[in-house]
Coordinates of C-alpha atoms in Angstrom, one line a residue:
X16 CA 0.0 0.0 0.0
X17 CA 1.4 3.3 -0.8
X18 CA 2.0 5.8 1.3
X19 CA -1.1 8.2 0.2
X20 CA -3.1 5.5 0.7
X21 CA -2.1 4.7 3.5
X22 CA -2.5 8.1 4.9
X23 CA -6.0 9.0 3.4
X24 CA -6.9 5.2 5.1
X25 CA -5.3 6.7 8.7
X26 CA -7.3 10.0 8.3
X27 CA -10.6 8.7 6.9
X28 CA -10.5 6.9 10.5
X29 CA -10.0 9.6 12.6
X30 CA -12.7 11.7 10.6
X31 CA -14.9 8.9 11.4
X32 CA -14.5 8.4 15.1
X33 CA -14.4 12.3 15.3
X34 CA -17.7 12.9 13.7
X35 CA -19.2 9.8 15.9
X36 CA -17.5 11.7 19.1
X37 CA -19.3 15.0 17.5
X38 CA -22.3 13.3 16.9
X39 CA -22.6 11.9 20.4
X40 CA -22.0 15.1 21.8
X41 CA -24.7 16.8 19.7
X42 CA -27.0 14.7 22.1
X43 CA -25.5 16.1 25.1
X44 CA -26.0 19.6 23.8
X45 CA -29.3 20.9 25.2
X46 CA -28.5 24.5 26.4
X47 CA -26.5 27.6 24.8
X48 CA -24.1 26.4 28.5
X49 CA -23.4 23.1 26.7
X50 CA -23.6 24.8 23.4
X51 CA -20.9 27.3 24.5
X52 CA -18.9 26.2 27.2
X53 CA -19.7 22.4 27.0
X54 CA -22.4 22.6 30.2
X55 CA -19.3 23.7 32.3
X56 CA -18.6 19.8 33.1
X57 CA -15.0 19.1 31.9
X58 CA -12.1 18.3 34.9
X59 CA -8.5 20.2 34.4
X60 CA -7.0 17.3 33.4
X61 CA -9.3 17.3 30.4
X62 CA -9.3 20.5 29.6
X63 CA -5.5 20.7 29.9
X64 CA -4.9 18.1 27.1
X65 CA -8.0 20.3 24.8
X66 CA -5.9 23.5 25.8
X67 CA -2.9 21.7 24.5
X68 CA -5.4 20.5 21.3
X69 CA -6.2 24.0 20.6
X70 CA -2.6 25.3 21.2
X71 CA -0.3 23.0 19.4
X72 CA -1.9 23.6 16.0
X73 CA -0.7 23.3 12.2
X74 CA 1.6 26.3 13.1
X75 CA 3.3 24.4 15.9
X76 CA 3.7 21.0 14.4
X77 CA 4.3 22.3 10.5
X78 CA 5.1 25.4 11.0
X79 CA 7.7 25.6 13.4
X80 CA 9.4 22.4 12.6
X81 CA 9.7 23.8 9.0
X82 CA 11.2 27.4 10.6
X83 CA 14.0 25.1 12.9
X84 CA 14.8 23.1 9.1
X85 CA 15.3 25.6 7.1
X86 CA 16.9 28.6 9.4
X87 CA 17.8 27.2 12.5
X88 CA 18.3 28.9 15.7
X89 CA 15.8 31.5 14.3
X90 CA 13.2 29.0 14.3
X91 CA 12.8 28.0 17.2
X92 CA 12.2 31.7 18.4
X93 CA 8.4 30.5 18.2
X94 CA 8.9 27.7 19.7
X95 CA 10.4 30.1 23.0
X96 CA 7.9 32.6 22.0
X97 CA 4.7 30.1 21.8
X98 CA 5.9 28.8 25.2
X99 CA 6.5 31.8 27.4
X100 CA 3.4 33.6 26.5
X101 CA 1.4 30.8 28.5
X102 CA 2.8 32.3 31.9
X103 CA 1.2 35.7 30.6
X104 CA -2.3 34.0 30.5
X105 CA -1.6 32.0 33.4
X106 CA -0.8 34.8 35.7
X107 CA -3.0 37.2 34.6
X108 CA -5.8 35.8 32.3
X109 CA -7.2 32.2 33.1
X110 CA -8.3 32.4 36.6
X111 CA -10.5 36.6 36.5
X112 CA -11.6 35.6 33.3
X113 CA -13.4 32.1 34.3
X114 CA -14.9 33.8 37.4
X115 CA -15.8 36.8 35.4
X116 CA -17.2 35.6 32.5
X117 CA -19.8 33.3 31.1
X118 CA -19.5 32.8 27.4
X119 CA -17.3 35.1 25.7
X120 CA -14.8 37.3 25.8
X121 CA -17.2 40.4 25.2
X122 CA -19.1 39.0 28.7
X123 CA -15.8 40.5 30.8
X124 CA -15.5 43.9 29.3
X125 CA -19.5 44.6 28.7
X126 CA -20.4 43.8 32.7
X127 CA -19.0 47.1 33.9
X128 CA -19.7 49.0 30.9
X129 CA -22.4 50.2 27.9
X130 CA -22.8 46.9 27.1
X131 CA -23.8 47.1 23.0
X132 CA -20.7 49.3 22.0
X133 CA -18.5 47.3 23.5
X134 CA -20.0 44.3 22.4
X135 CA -19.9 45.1 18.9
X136 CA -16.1 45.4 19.3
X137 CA -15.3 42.5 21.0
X138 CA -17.0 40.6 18.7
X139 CA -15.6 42.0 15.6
X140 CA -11.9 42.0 17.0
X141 CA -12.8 38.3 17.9
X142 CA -14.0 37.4 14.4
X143 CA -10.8 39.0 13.0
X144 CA -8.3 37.2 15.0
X145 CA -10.1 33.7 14.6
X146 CA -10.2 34.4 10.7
X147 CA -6.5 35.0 10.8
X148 CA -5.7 32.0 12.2
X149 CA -8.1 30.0 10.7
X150 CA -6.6 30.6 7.3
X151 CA -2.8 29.5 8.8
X152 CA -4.9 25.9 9.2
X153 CA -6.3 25.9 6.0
X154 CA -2.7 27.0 3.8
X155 CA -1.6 23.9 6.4
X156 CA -4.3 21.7 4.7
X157 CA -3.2 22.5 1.1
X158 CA 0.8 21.9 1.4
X159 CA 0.1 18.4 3.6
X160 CA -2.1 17.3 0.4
X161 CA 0.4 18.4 -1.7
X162 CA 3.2 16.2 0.2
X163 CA 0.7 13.6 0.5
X164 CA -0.4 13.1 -3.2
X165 CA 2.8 14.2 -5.2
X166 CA 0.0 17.5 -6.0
X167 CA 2.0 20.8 -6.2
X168 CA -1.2 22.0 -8.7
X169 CA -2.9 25.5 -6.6
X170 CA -6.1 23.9 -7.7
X171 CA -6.1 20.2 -6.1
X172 CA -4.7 22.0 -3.1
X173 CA -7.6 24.1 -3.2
X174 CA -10.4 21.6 -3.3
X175 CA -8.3 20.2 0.0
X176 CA -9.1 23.6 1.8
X177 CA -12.5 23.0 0.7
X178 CA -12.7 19.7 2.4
X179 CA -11.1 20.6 5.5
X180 CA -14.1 23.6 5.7
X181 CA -16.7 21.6 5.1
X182 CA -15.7 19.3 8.0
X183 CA -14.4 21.5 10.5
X184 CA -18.6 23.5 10.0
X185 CA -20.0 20.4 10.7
X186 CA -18.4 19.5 14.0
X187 CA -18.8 23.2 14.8
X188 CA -23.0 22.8 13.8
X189 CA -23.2 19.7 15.2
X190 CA -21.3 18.7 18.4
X191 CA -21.1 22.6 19.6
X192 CA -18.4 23.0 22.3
X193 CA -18.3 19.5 23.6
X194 CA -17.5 17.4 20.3
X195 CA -15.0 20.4 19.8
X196 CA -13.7 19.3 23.3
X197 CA -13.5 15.8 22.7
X198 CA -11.7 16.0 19.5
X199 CA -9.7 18.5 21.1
X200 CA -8.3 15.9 23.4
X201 CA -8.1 12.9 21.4
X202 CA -5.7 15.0 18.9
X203 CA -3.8 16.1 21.9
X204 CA -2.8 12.3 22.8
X205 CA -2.2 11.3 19.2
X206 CA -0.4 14.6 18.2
X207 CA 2.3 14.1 21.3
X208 CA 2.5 10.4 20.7
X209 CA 3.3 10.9 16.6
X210 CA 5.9 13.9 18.0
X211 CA 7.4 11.8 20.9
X212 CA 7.6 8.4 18.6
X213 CA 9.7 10.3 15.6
X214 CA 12.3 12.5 18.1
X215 CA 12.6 9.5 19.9
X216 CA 13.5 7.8 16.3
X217 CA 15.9 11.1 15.2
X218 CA 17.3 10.8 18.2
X219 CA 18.0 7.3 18.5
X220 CA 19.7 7.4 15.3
X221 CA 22.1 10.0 16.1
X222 CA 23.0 7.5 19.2
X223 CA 20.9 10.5 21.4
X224 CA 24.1 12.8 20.4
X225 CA 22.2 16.2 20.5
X226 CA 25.2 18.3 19.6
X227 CA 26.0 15.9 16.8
X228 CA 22.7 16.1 14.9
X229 CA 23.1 19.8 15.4
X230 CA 26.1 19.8 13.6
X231 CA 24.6 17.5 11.0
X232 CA 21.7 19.6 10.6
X233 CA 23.7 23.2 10.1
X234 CA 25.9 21.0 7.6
X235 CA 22.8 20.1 5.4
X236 CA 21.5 23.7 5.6
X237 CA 21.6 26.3 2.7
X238 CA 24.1 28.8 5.3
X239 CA 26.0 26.9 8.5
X240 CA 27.3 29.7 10.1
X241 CA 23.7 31.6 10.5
X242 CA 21.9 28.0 11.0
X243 CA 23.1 27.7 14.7
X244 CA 24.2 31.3 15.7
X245 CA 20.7 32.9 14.1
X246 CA 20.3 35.7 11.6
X247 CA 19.2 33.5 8.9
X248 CA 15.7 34.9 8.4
X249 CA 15.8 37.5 11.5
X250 CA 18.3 40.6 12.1
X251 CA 20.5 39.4 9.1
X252 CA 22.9 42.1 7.9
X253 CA 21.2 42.6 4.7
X254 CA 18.2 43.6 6.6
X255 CA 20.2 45.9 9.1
X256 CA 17.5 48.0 11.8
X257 CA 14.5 46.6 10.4
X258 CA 15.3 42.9 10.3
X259 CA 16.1 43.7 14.4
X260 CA 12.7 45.6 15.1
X261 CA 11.1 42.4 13.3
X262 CA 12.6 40.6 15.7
X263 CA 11.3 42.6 18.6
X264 CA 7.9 42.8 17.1
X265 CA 7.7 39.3 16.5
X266 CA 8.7 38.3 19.9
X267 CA 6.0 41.0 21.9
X268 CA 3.1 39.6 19.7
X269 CA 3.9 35.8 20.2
X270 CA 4.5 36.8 24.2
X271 CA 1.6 38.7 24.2
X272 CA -1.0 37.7 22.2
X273 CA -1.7 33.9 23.6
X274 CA -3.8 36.2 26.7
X275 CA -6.0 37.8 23.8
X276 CA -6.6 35.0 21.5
X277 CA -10.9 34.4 21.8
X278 CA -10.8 30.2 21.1
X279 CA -8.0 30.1 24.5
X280 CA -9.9 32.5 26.3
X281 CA -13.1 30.7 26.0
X282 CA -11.5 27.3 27.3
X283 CA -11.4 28.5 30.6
X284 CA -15.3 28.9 30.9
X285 CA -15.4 25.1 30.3
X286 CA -14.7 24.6 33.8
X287 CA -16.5 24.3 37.2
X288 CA -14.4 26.6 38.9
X289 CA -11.5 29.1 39.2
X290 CA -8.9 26.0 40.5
X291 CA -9.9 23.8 37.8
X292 CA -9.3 26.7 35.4
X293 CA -5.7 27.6 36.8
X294 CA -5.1 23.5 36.7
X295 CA -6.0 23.4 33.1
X296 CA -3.8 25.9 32.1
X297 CA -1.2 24.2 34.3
X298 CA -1.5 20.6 32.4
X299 CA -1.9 23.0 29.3
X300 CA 1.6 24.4 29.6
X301 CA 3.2 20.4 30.6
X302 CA 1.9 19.5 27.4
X303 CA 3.1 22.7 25.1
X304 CA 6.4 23.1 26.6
X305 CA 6.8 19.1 26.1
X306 CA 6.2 19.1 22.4
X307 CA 7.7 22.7 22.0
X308 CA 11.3 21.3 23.0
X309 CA 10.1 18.2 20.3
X310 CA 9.8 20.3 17.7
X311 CA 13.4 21.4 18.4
X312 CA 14.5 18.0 17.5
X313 CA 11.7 17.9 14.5
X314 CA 13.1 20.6 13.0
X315 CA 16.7 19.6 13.6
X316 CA 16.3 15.8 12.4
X317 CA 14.3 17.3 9.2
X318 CA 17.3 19.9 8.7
X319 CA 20.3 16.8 9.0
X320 CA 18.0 13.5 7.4
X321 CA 15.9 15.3 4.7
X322 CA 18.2 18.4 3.5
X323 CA 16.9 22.0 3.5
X324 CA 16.9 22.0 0.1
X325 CA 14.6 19.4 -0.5
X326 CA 12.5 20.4 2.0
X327 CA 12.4 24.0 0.1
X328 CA 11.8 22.7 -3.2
X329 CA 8.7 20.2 -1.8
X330 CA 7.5 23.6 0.1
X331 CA 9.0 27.0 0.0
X332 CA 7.7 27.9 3.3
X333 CA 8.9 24.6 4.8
X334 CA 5.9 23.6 5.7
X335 CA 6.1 19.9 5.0
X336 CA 9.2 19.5 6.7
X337 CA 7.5 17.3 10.2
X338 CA 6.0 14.5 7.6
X339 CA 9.2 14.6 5.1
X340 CA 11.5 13.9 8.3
X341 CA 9.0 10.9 9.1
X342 CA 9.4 9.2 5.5
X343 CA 13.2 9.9 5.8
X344 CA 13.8 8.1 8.9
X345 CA 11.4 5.4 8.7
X346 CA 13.1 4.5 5.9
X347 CA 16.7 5.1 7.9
X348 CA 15.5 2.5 10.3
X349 CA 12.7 0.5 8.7
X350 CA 12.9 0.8 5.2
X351 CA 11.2 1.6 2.6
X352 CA 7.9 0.3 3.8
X353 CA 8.4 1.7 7.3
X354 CA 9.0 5.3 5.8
X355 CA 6.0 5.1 4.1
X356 CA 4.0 3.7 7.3
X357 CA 5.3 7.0 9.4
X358 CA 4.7 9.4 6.7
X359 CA 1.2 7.9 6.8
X360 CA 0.9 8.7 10.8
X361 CA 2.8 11.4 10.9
X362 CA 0.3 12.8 8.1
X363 CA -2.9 11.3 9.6
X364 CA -1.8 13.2 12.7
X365 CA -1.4 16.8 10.8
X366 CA -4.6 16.3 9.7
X367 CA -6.7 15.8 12.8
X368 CA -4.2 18.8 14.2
X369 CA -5.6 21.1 11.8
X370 CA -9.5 20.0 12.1
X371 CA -9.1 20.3 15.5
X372 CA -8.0 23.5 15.7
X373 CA -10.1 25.1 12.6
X374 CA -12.9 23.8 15.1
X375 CA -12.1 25.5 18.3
X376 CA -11.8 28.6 16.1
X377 CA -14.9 28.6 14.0
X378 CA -16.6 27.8 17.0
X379 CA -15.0 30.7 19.0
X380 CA -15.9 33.2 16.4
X381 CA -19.5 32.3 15.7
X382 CA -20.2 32.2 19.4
X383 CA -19.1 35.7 19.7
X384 CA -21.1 36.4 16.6
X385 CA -24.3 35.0 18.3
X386 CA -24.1 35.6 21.5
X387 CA -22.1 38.7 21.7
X388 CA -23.6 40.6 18.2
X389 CA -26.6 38.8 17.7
X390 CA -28.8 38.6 21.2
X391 CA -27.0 41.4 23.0
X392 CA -26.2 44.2 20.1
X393 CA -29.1 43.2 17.6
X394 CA -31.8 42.0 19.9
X395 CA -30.6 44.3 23.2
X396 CA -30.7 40.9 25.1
X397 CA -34.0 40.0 24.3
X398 CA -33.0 36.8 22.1
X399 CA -33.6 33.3 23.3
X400 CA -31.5 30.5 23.6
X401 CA -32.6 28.7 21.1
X402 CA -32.5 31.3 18.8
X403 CA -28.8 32.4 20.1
X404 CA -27.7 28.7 19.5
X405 CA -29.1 28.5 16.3
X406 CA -27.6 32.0 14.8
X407 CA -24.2 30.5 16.3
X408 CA -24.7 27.3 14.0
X409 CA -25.8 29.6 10.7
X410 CA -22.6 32.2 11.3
X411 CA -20.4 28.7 11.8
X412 CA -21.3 28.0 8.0
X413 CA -20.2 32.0 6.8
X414 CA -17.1 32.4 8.9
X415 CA -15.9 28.6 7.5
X416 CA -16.9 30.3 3.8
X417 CA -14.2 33.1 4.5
X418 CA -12.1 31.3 6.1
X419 CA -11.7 28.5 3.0
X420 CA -11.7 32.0 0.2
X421 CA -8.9 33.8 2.0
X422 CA -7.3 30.2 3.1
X423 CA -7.0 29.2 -0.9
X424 CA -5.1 33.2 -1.9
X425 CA -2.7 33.0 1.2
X426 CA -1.0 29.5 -0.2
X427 CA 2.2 29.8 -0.3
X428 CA 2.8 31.6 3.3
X429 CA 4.6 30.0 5.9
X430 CA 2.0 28.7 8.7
X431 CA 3.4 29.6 11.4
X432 CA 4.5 33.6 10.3
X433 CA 0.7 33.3 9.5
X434 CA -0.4 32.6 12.9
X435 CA 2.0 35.4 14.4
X436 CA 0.2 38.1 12.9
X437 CA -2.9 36.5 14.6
X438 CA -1.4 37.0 17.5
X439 CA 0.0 40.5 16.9
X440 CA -3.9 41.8 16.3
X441 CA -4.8 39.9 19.3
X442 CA -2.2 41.1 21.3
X443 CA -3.0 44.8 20.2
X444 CA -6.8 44.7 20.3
X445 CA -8.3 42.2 22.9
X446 CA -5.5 42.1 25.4
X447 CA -5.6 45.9 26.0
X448 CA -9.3 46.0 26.9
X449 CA -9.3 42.4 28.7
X450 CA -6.3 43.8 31.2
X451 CA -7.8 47.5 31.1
X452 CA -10.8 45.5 31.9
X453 CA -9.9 43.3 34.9
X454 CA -6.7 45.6 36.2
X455 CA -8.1 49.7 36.1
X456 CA -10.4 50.9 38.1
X457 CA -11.6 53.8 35.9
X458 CA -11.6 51.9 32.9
X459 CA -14.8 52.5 30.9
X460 CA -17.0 52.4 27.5
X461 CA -14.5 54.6 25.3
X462 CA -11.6 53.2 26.6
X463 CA -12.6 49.7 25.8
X464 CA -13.9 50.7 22.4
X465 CA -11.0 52.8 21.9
X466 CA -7.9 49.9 23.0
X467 CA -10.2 47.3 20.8
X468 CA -10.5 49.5 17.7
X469 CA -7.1 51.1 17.8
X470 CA -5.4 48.1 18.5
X471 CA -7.4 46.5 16.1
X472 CA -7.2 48.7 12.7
X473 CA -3.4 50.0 13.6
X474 CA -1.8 46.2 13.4
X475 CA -4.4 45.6 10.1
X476 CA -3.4 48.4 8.5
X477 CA 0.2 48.2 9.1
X478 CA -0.3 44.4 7.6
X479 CA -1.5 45.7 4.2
X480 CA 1.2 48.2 4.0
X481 CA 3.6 45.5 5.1
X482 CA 6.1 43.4 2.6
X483 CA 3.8 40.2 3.9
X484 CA 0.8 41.7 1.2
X485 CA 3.3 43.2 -1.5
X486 CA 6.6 44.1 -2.3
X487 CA 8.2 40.4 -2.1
X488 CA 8.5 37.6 -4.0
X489 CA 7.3 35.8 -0.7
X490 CA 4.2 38.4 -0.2
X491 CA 0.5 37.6 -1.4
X492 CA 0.7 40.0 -4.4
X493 CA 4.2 39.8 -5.4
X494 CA 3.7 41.6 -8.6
X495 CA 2.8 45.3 -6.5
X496 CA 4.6 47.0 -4.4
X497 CA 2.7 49.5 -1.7
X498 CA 4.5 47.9 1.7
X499 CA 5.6 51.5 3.0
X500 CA 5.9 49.8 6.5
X501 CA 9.3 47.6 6.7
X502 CA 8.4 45.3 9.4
X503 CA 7.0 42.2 8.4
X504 CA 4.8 41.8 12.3
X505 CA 3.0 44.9 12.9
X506 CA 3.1 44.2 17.2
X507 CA 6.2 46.3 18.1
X508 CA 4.1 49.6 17.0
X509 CA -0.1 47.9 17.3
X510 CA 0.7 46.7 20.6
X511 CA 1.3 50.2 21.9
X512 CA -0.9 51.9 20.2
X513 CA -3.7 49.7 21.6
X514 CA -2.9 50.1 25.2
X515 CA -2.5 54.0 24.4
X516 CA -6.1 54.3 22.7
X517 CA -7.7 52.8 26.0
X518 CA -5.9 54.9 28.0
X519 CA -6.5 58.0 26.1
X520 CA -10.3 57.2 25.0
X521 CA -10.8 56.4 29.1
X522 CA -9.3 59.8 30.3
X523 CA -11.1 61.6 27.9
X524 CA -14.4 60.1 29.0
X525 CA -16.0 61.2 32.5
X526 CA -18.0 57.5 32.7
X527 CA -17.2 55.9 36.1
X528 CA -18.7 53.4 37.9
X529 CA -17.3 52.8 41.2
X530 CA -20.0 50.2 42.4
X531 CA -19.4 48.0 38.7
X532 CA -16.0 48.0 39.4
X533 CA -15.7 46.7 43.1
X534 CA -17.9 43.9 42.1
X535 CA -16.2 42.5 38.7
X536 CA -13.2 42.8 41.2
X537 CA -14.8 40.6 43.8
X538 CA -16.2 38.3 41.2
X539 CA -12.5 38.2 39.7
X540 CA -11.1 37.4 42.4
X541 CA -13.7 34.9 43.8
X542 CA -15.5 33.7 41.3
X543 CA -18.9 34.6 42.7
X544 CA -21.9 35.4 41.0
X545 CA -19.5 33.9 37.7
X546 CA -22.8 31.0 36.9
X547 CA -25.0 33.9 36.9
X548 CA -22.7 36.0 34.7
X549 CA -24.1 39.7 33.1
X550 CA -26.8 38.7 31.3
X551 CA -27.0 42.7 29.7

């Protein structure tokens, strides 16, 4: 059996027990709780390992391992990045915002405040950021198919995207938050076990010598003496200031924007309580840091087994590298048959790491869309949940629409550069507000509004104007050139900004509400009153 088939046999199973998990869950799901948050009935441990699900996404596995093949030390910068930026939203977000909160994101910021402005913010900021990152996932989709099938055609890659849509809407429509969960966790398990079973492979091979597949790896890269030392992609001379600012930029958003991203922040309301919460994101970060410091060795084994170059020519971006270092030492070890059995796992495994993900996302975003636009901005509160779950299911099918559009123009992109610029808008327009929110006492409306907006439209507009949309061979329209801003991540300058416009927009407003303030600070602190959360 050949490796494709082999692969498309490994997948088709875990779309099947998936959509039977999904579908079993869609009986659970009576109430916009279960809906949204699962009915509140998941343990640490469990959502821990669907933190780690949602986390460790096509970015981390495909992504990153590409970065650490084909540049080295500047790689695994994410990997540090990814990694770090969980102590932000363990010390400052998990806990206040499961005892503040009920559904979304929006629910912190609108209890003190006018609810319908800020609502409409929130939930376009959190629509935004999930899009961003959905389409990471679905550029993911396409090179994996391309790998898989010998396809390097835009179009067959395309109709891939469209499959991976197609499925992701259903267990969004279907199982709601607790078939996300569950799908969540079971890719958690495999995901670690595929990473753990090929470094434990590379590794063994290079007789566990760490320093000697390091050495083999910078050998087999296109420049040795940047491979280990960094500046290959980063702060290289050629790029002088700017390349050093990126560097900066990149690092602030990826350190910052894990606290603001909408499908983390809604895991923590999928818990009874505040220590459950904190204990999820403890298991969470055991889990991430564990297959961070794999991917190390990923990226490494890919650089010294498979070659840089080849891994280039297969996938500019590198994006292939994880399931191209699987084929090369199965076969190493195995032979042929056994490279073609790992590539088929290693693959499989992708897959369901992507679909997972695209879920948590699509469901993040049309929950926001439902709950925070629909019921609280369009029908002032007055919707019911029937209707609110039902909205959520419709808005599921147009946001995976988008997502699949924009995910079949940004092919081509590295997946994990993709998924930093989610995190530089979420860094620059959520985070703001949501610490604003939680930390200032005079905080209000126009602040909120202000840090969300300004956060927001800054870090997109410096995007467009950026060499990622033009001005590069590597940009999405390489043919024009508008990119007047040098920096490729926008967060060194939207991050700012955002914190500034909440600030500013709050002094210049004379709202205050003293009373609204000592009890979200209570309730942060606490957790009580968090079941009944702000139903305004």
């Amino acid at each position: 059996m050949s490796s494709q088939a082999l692969s498309t046999v490994l997948f088709l199973l875990f779309v099947a027990a998936t959509l039977g998990i999904t579908f079993w869950a869609s009986r659970q799901t009576k109430t916009a709780a279960d809906y949204y948050a699962g009915g509140r009935s998941f343990s640490g441990v469990q959502n821990g390992l669907a933190i780690g699900g949602d986390y460790m996404s096509a970015a981390s596995f495909l992504g990153i391992a590409g970065l650490i093949a084909l540049y080295g030390y500047d790689g695994f910068l994410y990997s540090i990045g990814f990694l770090v930026a969980w102590l932000v939203a363990l010390l400052l977000v998990a806990e206040l915002m499961r005892n503040s909160g009920k559904f979304t994101m929006a629910d912190v910021l609108a209890f003190r405040m006018s609810p319908r402005p800020v609502r409409t913010a929130a939930g376009v900021s959190t629509i935004t950021v999930s899009i961003f990152y959905l389409l990471a996932q679905m550029v993911g989709a396409g090179a994996l198919v391309g790998l898989l099938l010998g396809v390097t055609d835009p179009a067959a890659k395309a109709w891939t995207i469209v499959g991976v849509g197609v499925l992701m809407i259903v267990y969004v429509v279907v199982g709601g938050m607790k078939g996300t969960t569950w799908v969540q966790i079971v890719k958690a398990v495999l995901l670690m076990g595929g990473a753990t079973l090929i470094t434990l492979l590379v590794l063994g091979k290079y007789g566990f010598n760490l320093s000697g597949l390091m050495g083999e790896a910078a050998a087999q890269s296109s420049n040795p003496t940047t491979y280990t030392a960094g500046g290959g992609r980063y702060a290289t001379e050629a790029q002088g200031l700017a390349g050093k600012l990126d560097l900066i930029s990149l690092g602030l958003a990826l350190v910052l924007g894990t606290a603001g991203l909408p499908h983390i922040l809604i895991r923590f309301y999928t818990v009874p309580t505040a220590k459950d919460a904190r204990k999820s994101v403890l298991w969470g970060i055991g889990i991430i840091g564990t297959f961070y410091l794999l991917t190390l060795v990923l990226g490494f084994g890919a650089a010294a087994l498979v070659g840089s170059k080849t891994i280039a020519a297969q996938d500019a971006a590198g994006n292939t590298a994880a399931p191209q270092l699987a084929q090369a030492v199965g076969e190493a070890i195995f032979g042929e048959v056994g490279g073609t059995i790992l590539l088929a796992i290693i693959a499989a495994v992708a897959f369901a790491t992507i679909l997972a993900v695209v879920a948590g996302l699509t469901l993040a975003s049309s929950s926001s869309f439902s709950h925070d636009l629909y019921a609280h901005v369009f029908k002032r509160g007055n919707a019911t949940e029937k209707e609110e779950v039902l909205v959520a299911r419709i808005s599921a099918f147009v946001i995976g629409a988008v997502s699949i559009g924009l995910g079949i123009l940004a092919q081509g992109q590295n997946v994990a550069f993709l998924v930093a610029l989610a995190f530089a808008v979420a860094a620059s327009g959520n985070l703001p507000a949501i610490l604003y929110s939680l930390f200032w006492k005079n905080f209000n409306t126009a602040g909120a509004v202000s840090a969300i907006y300004g956060g927001l439209v800054s870090a997109l507009v410096l995007v467009i104007f950026s060499p990622v949309v033009s001005g590069k061979p590597t940009s999405l329209f390489p043919d024009a050139n508008f990119a007047w801003f040098p920096l490729s991540n926008p967060g060194l300058l939207s991050i700012p900004i955002g914190f500034l416009a909440g600030w500013l927009g709050t002094k210049l407003s004379k709202e205050y509400n003293a009373a609204k303030y000592a009890e979200i600070e209570v309730r942060s602190l606490t957790g009580v009153g968090a079941e009944k959360a702000v139903e305004h």
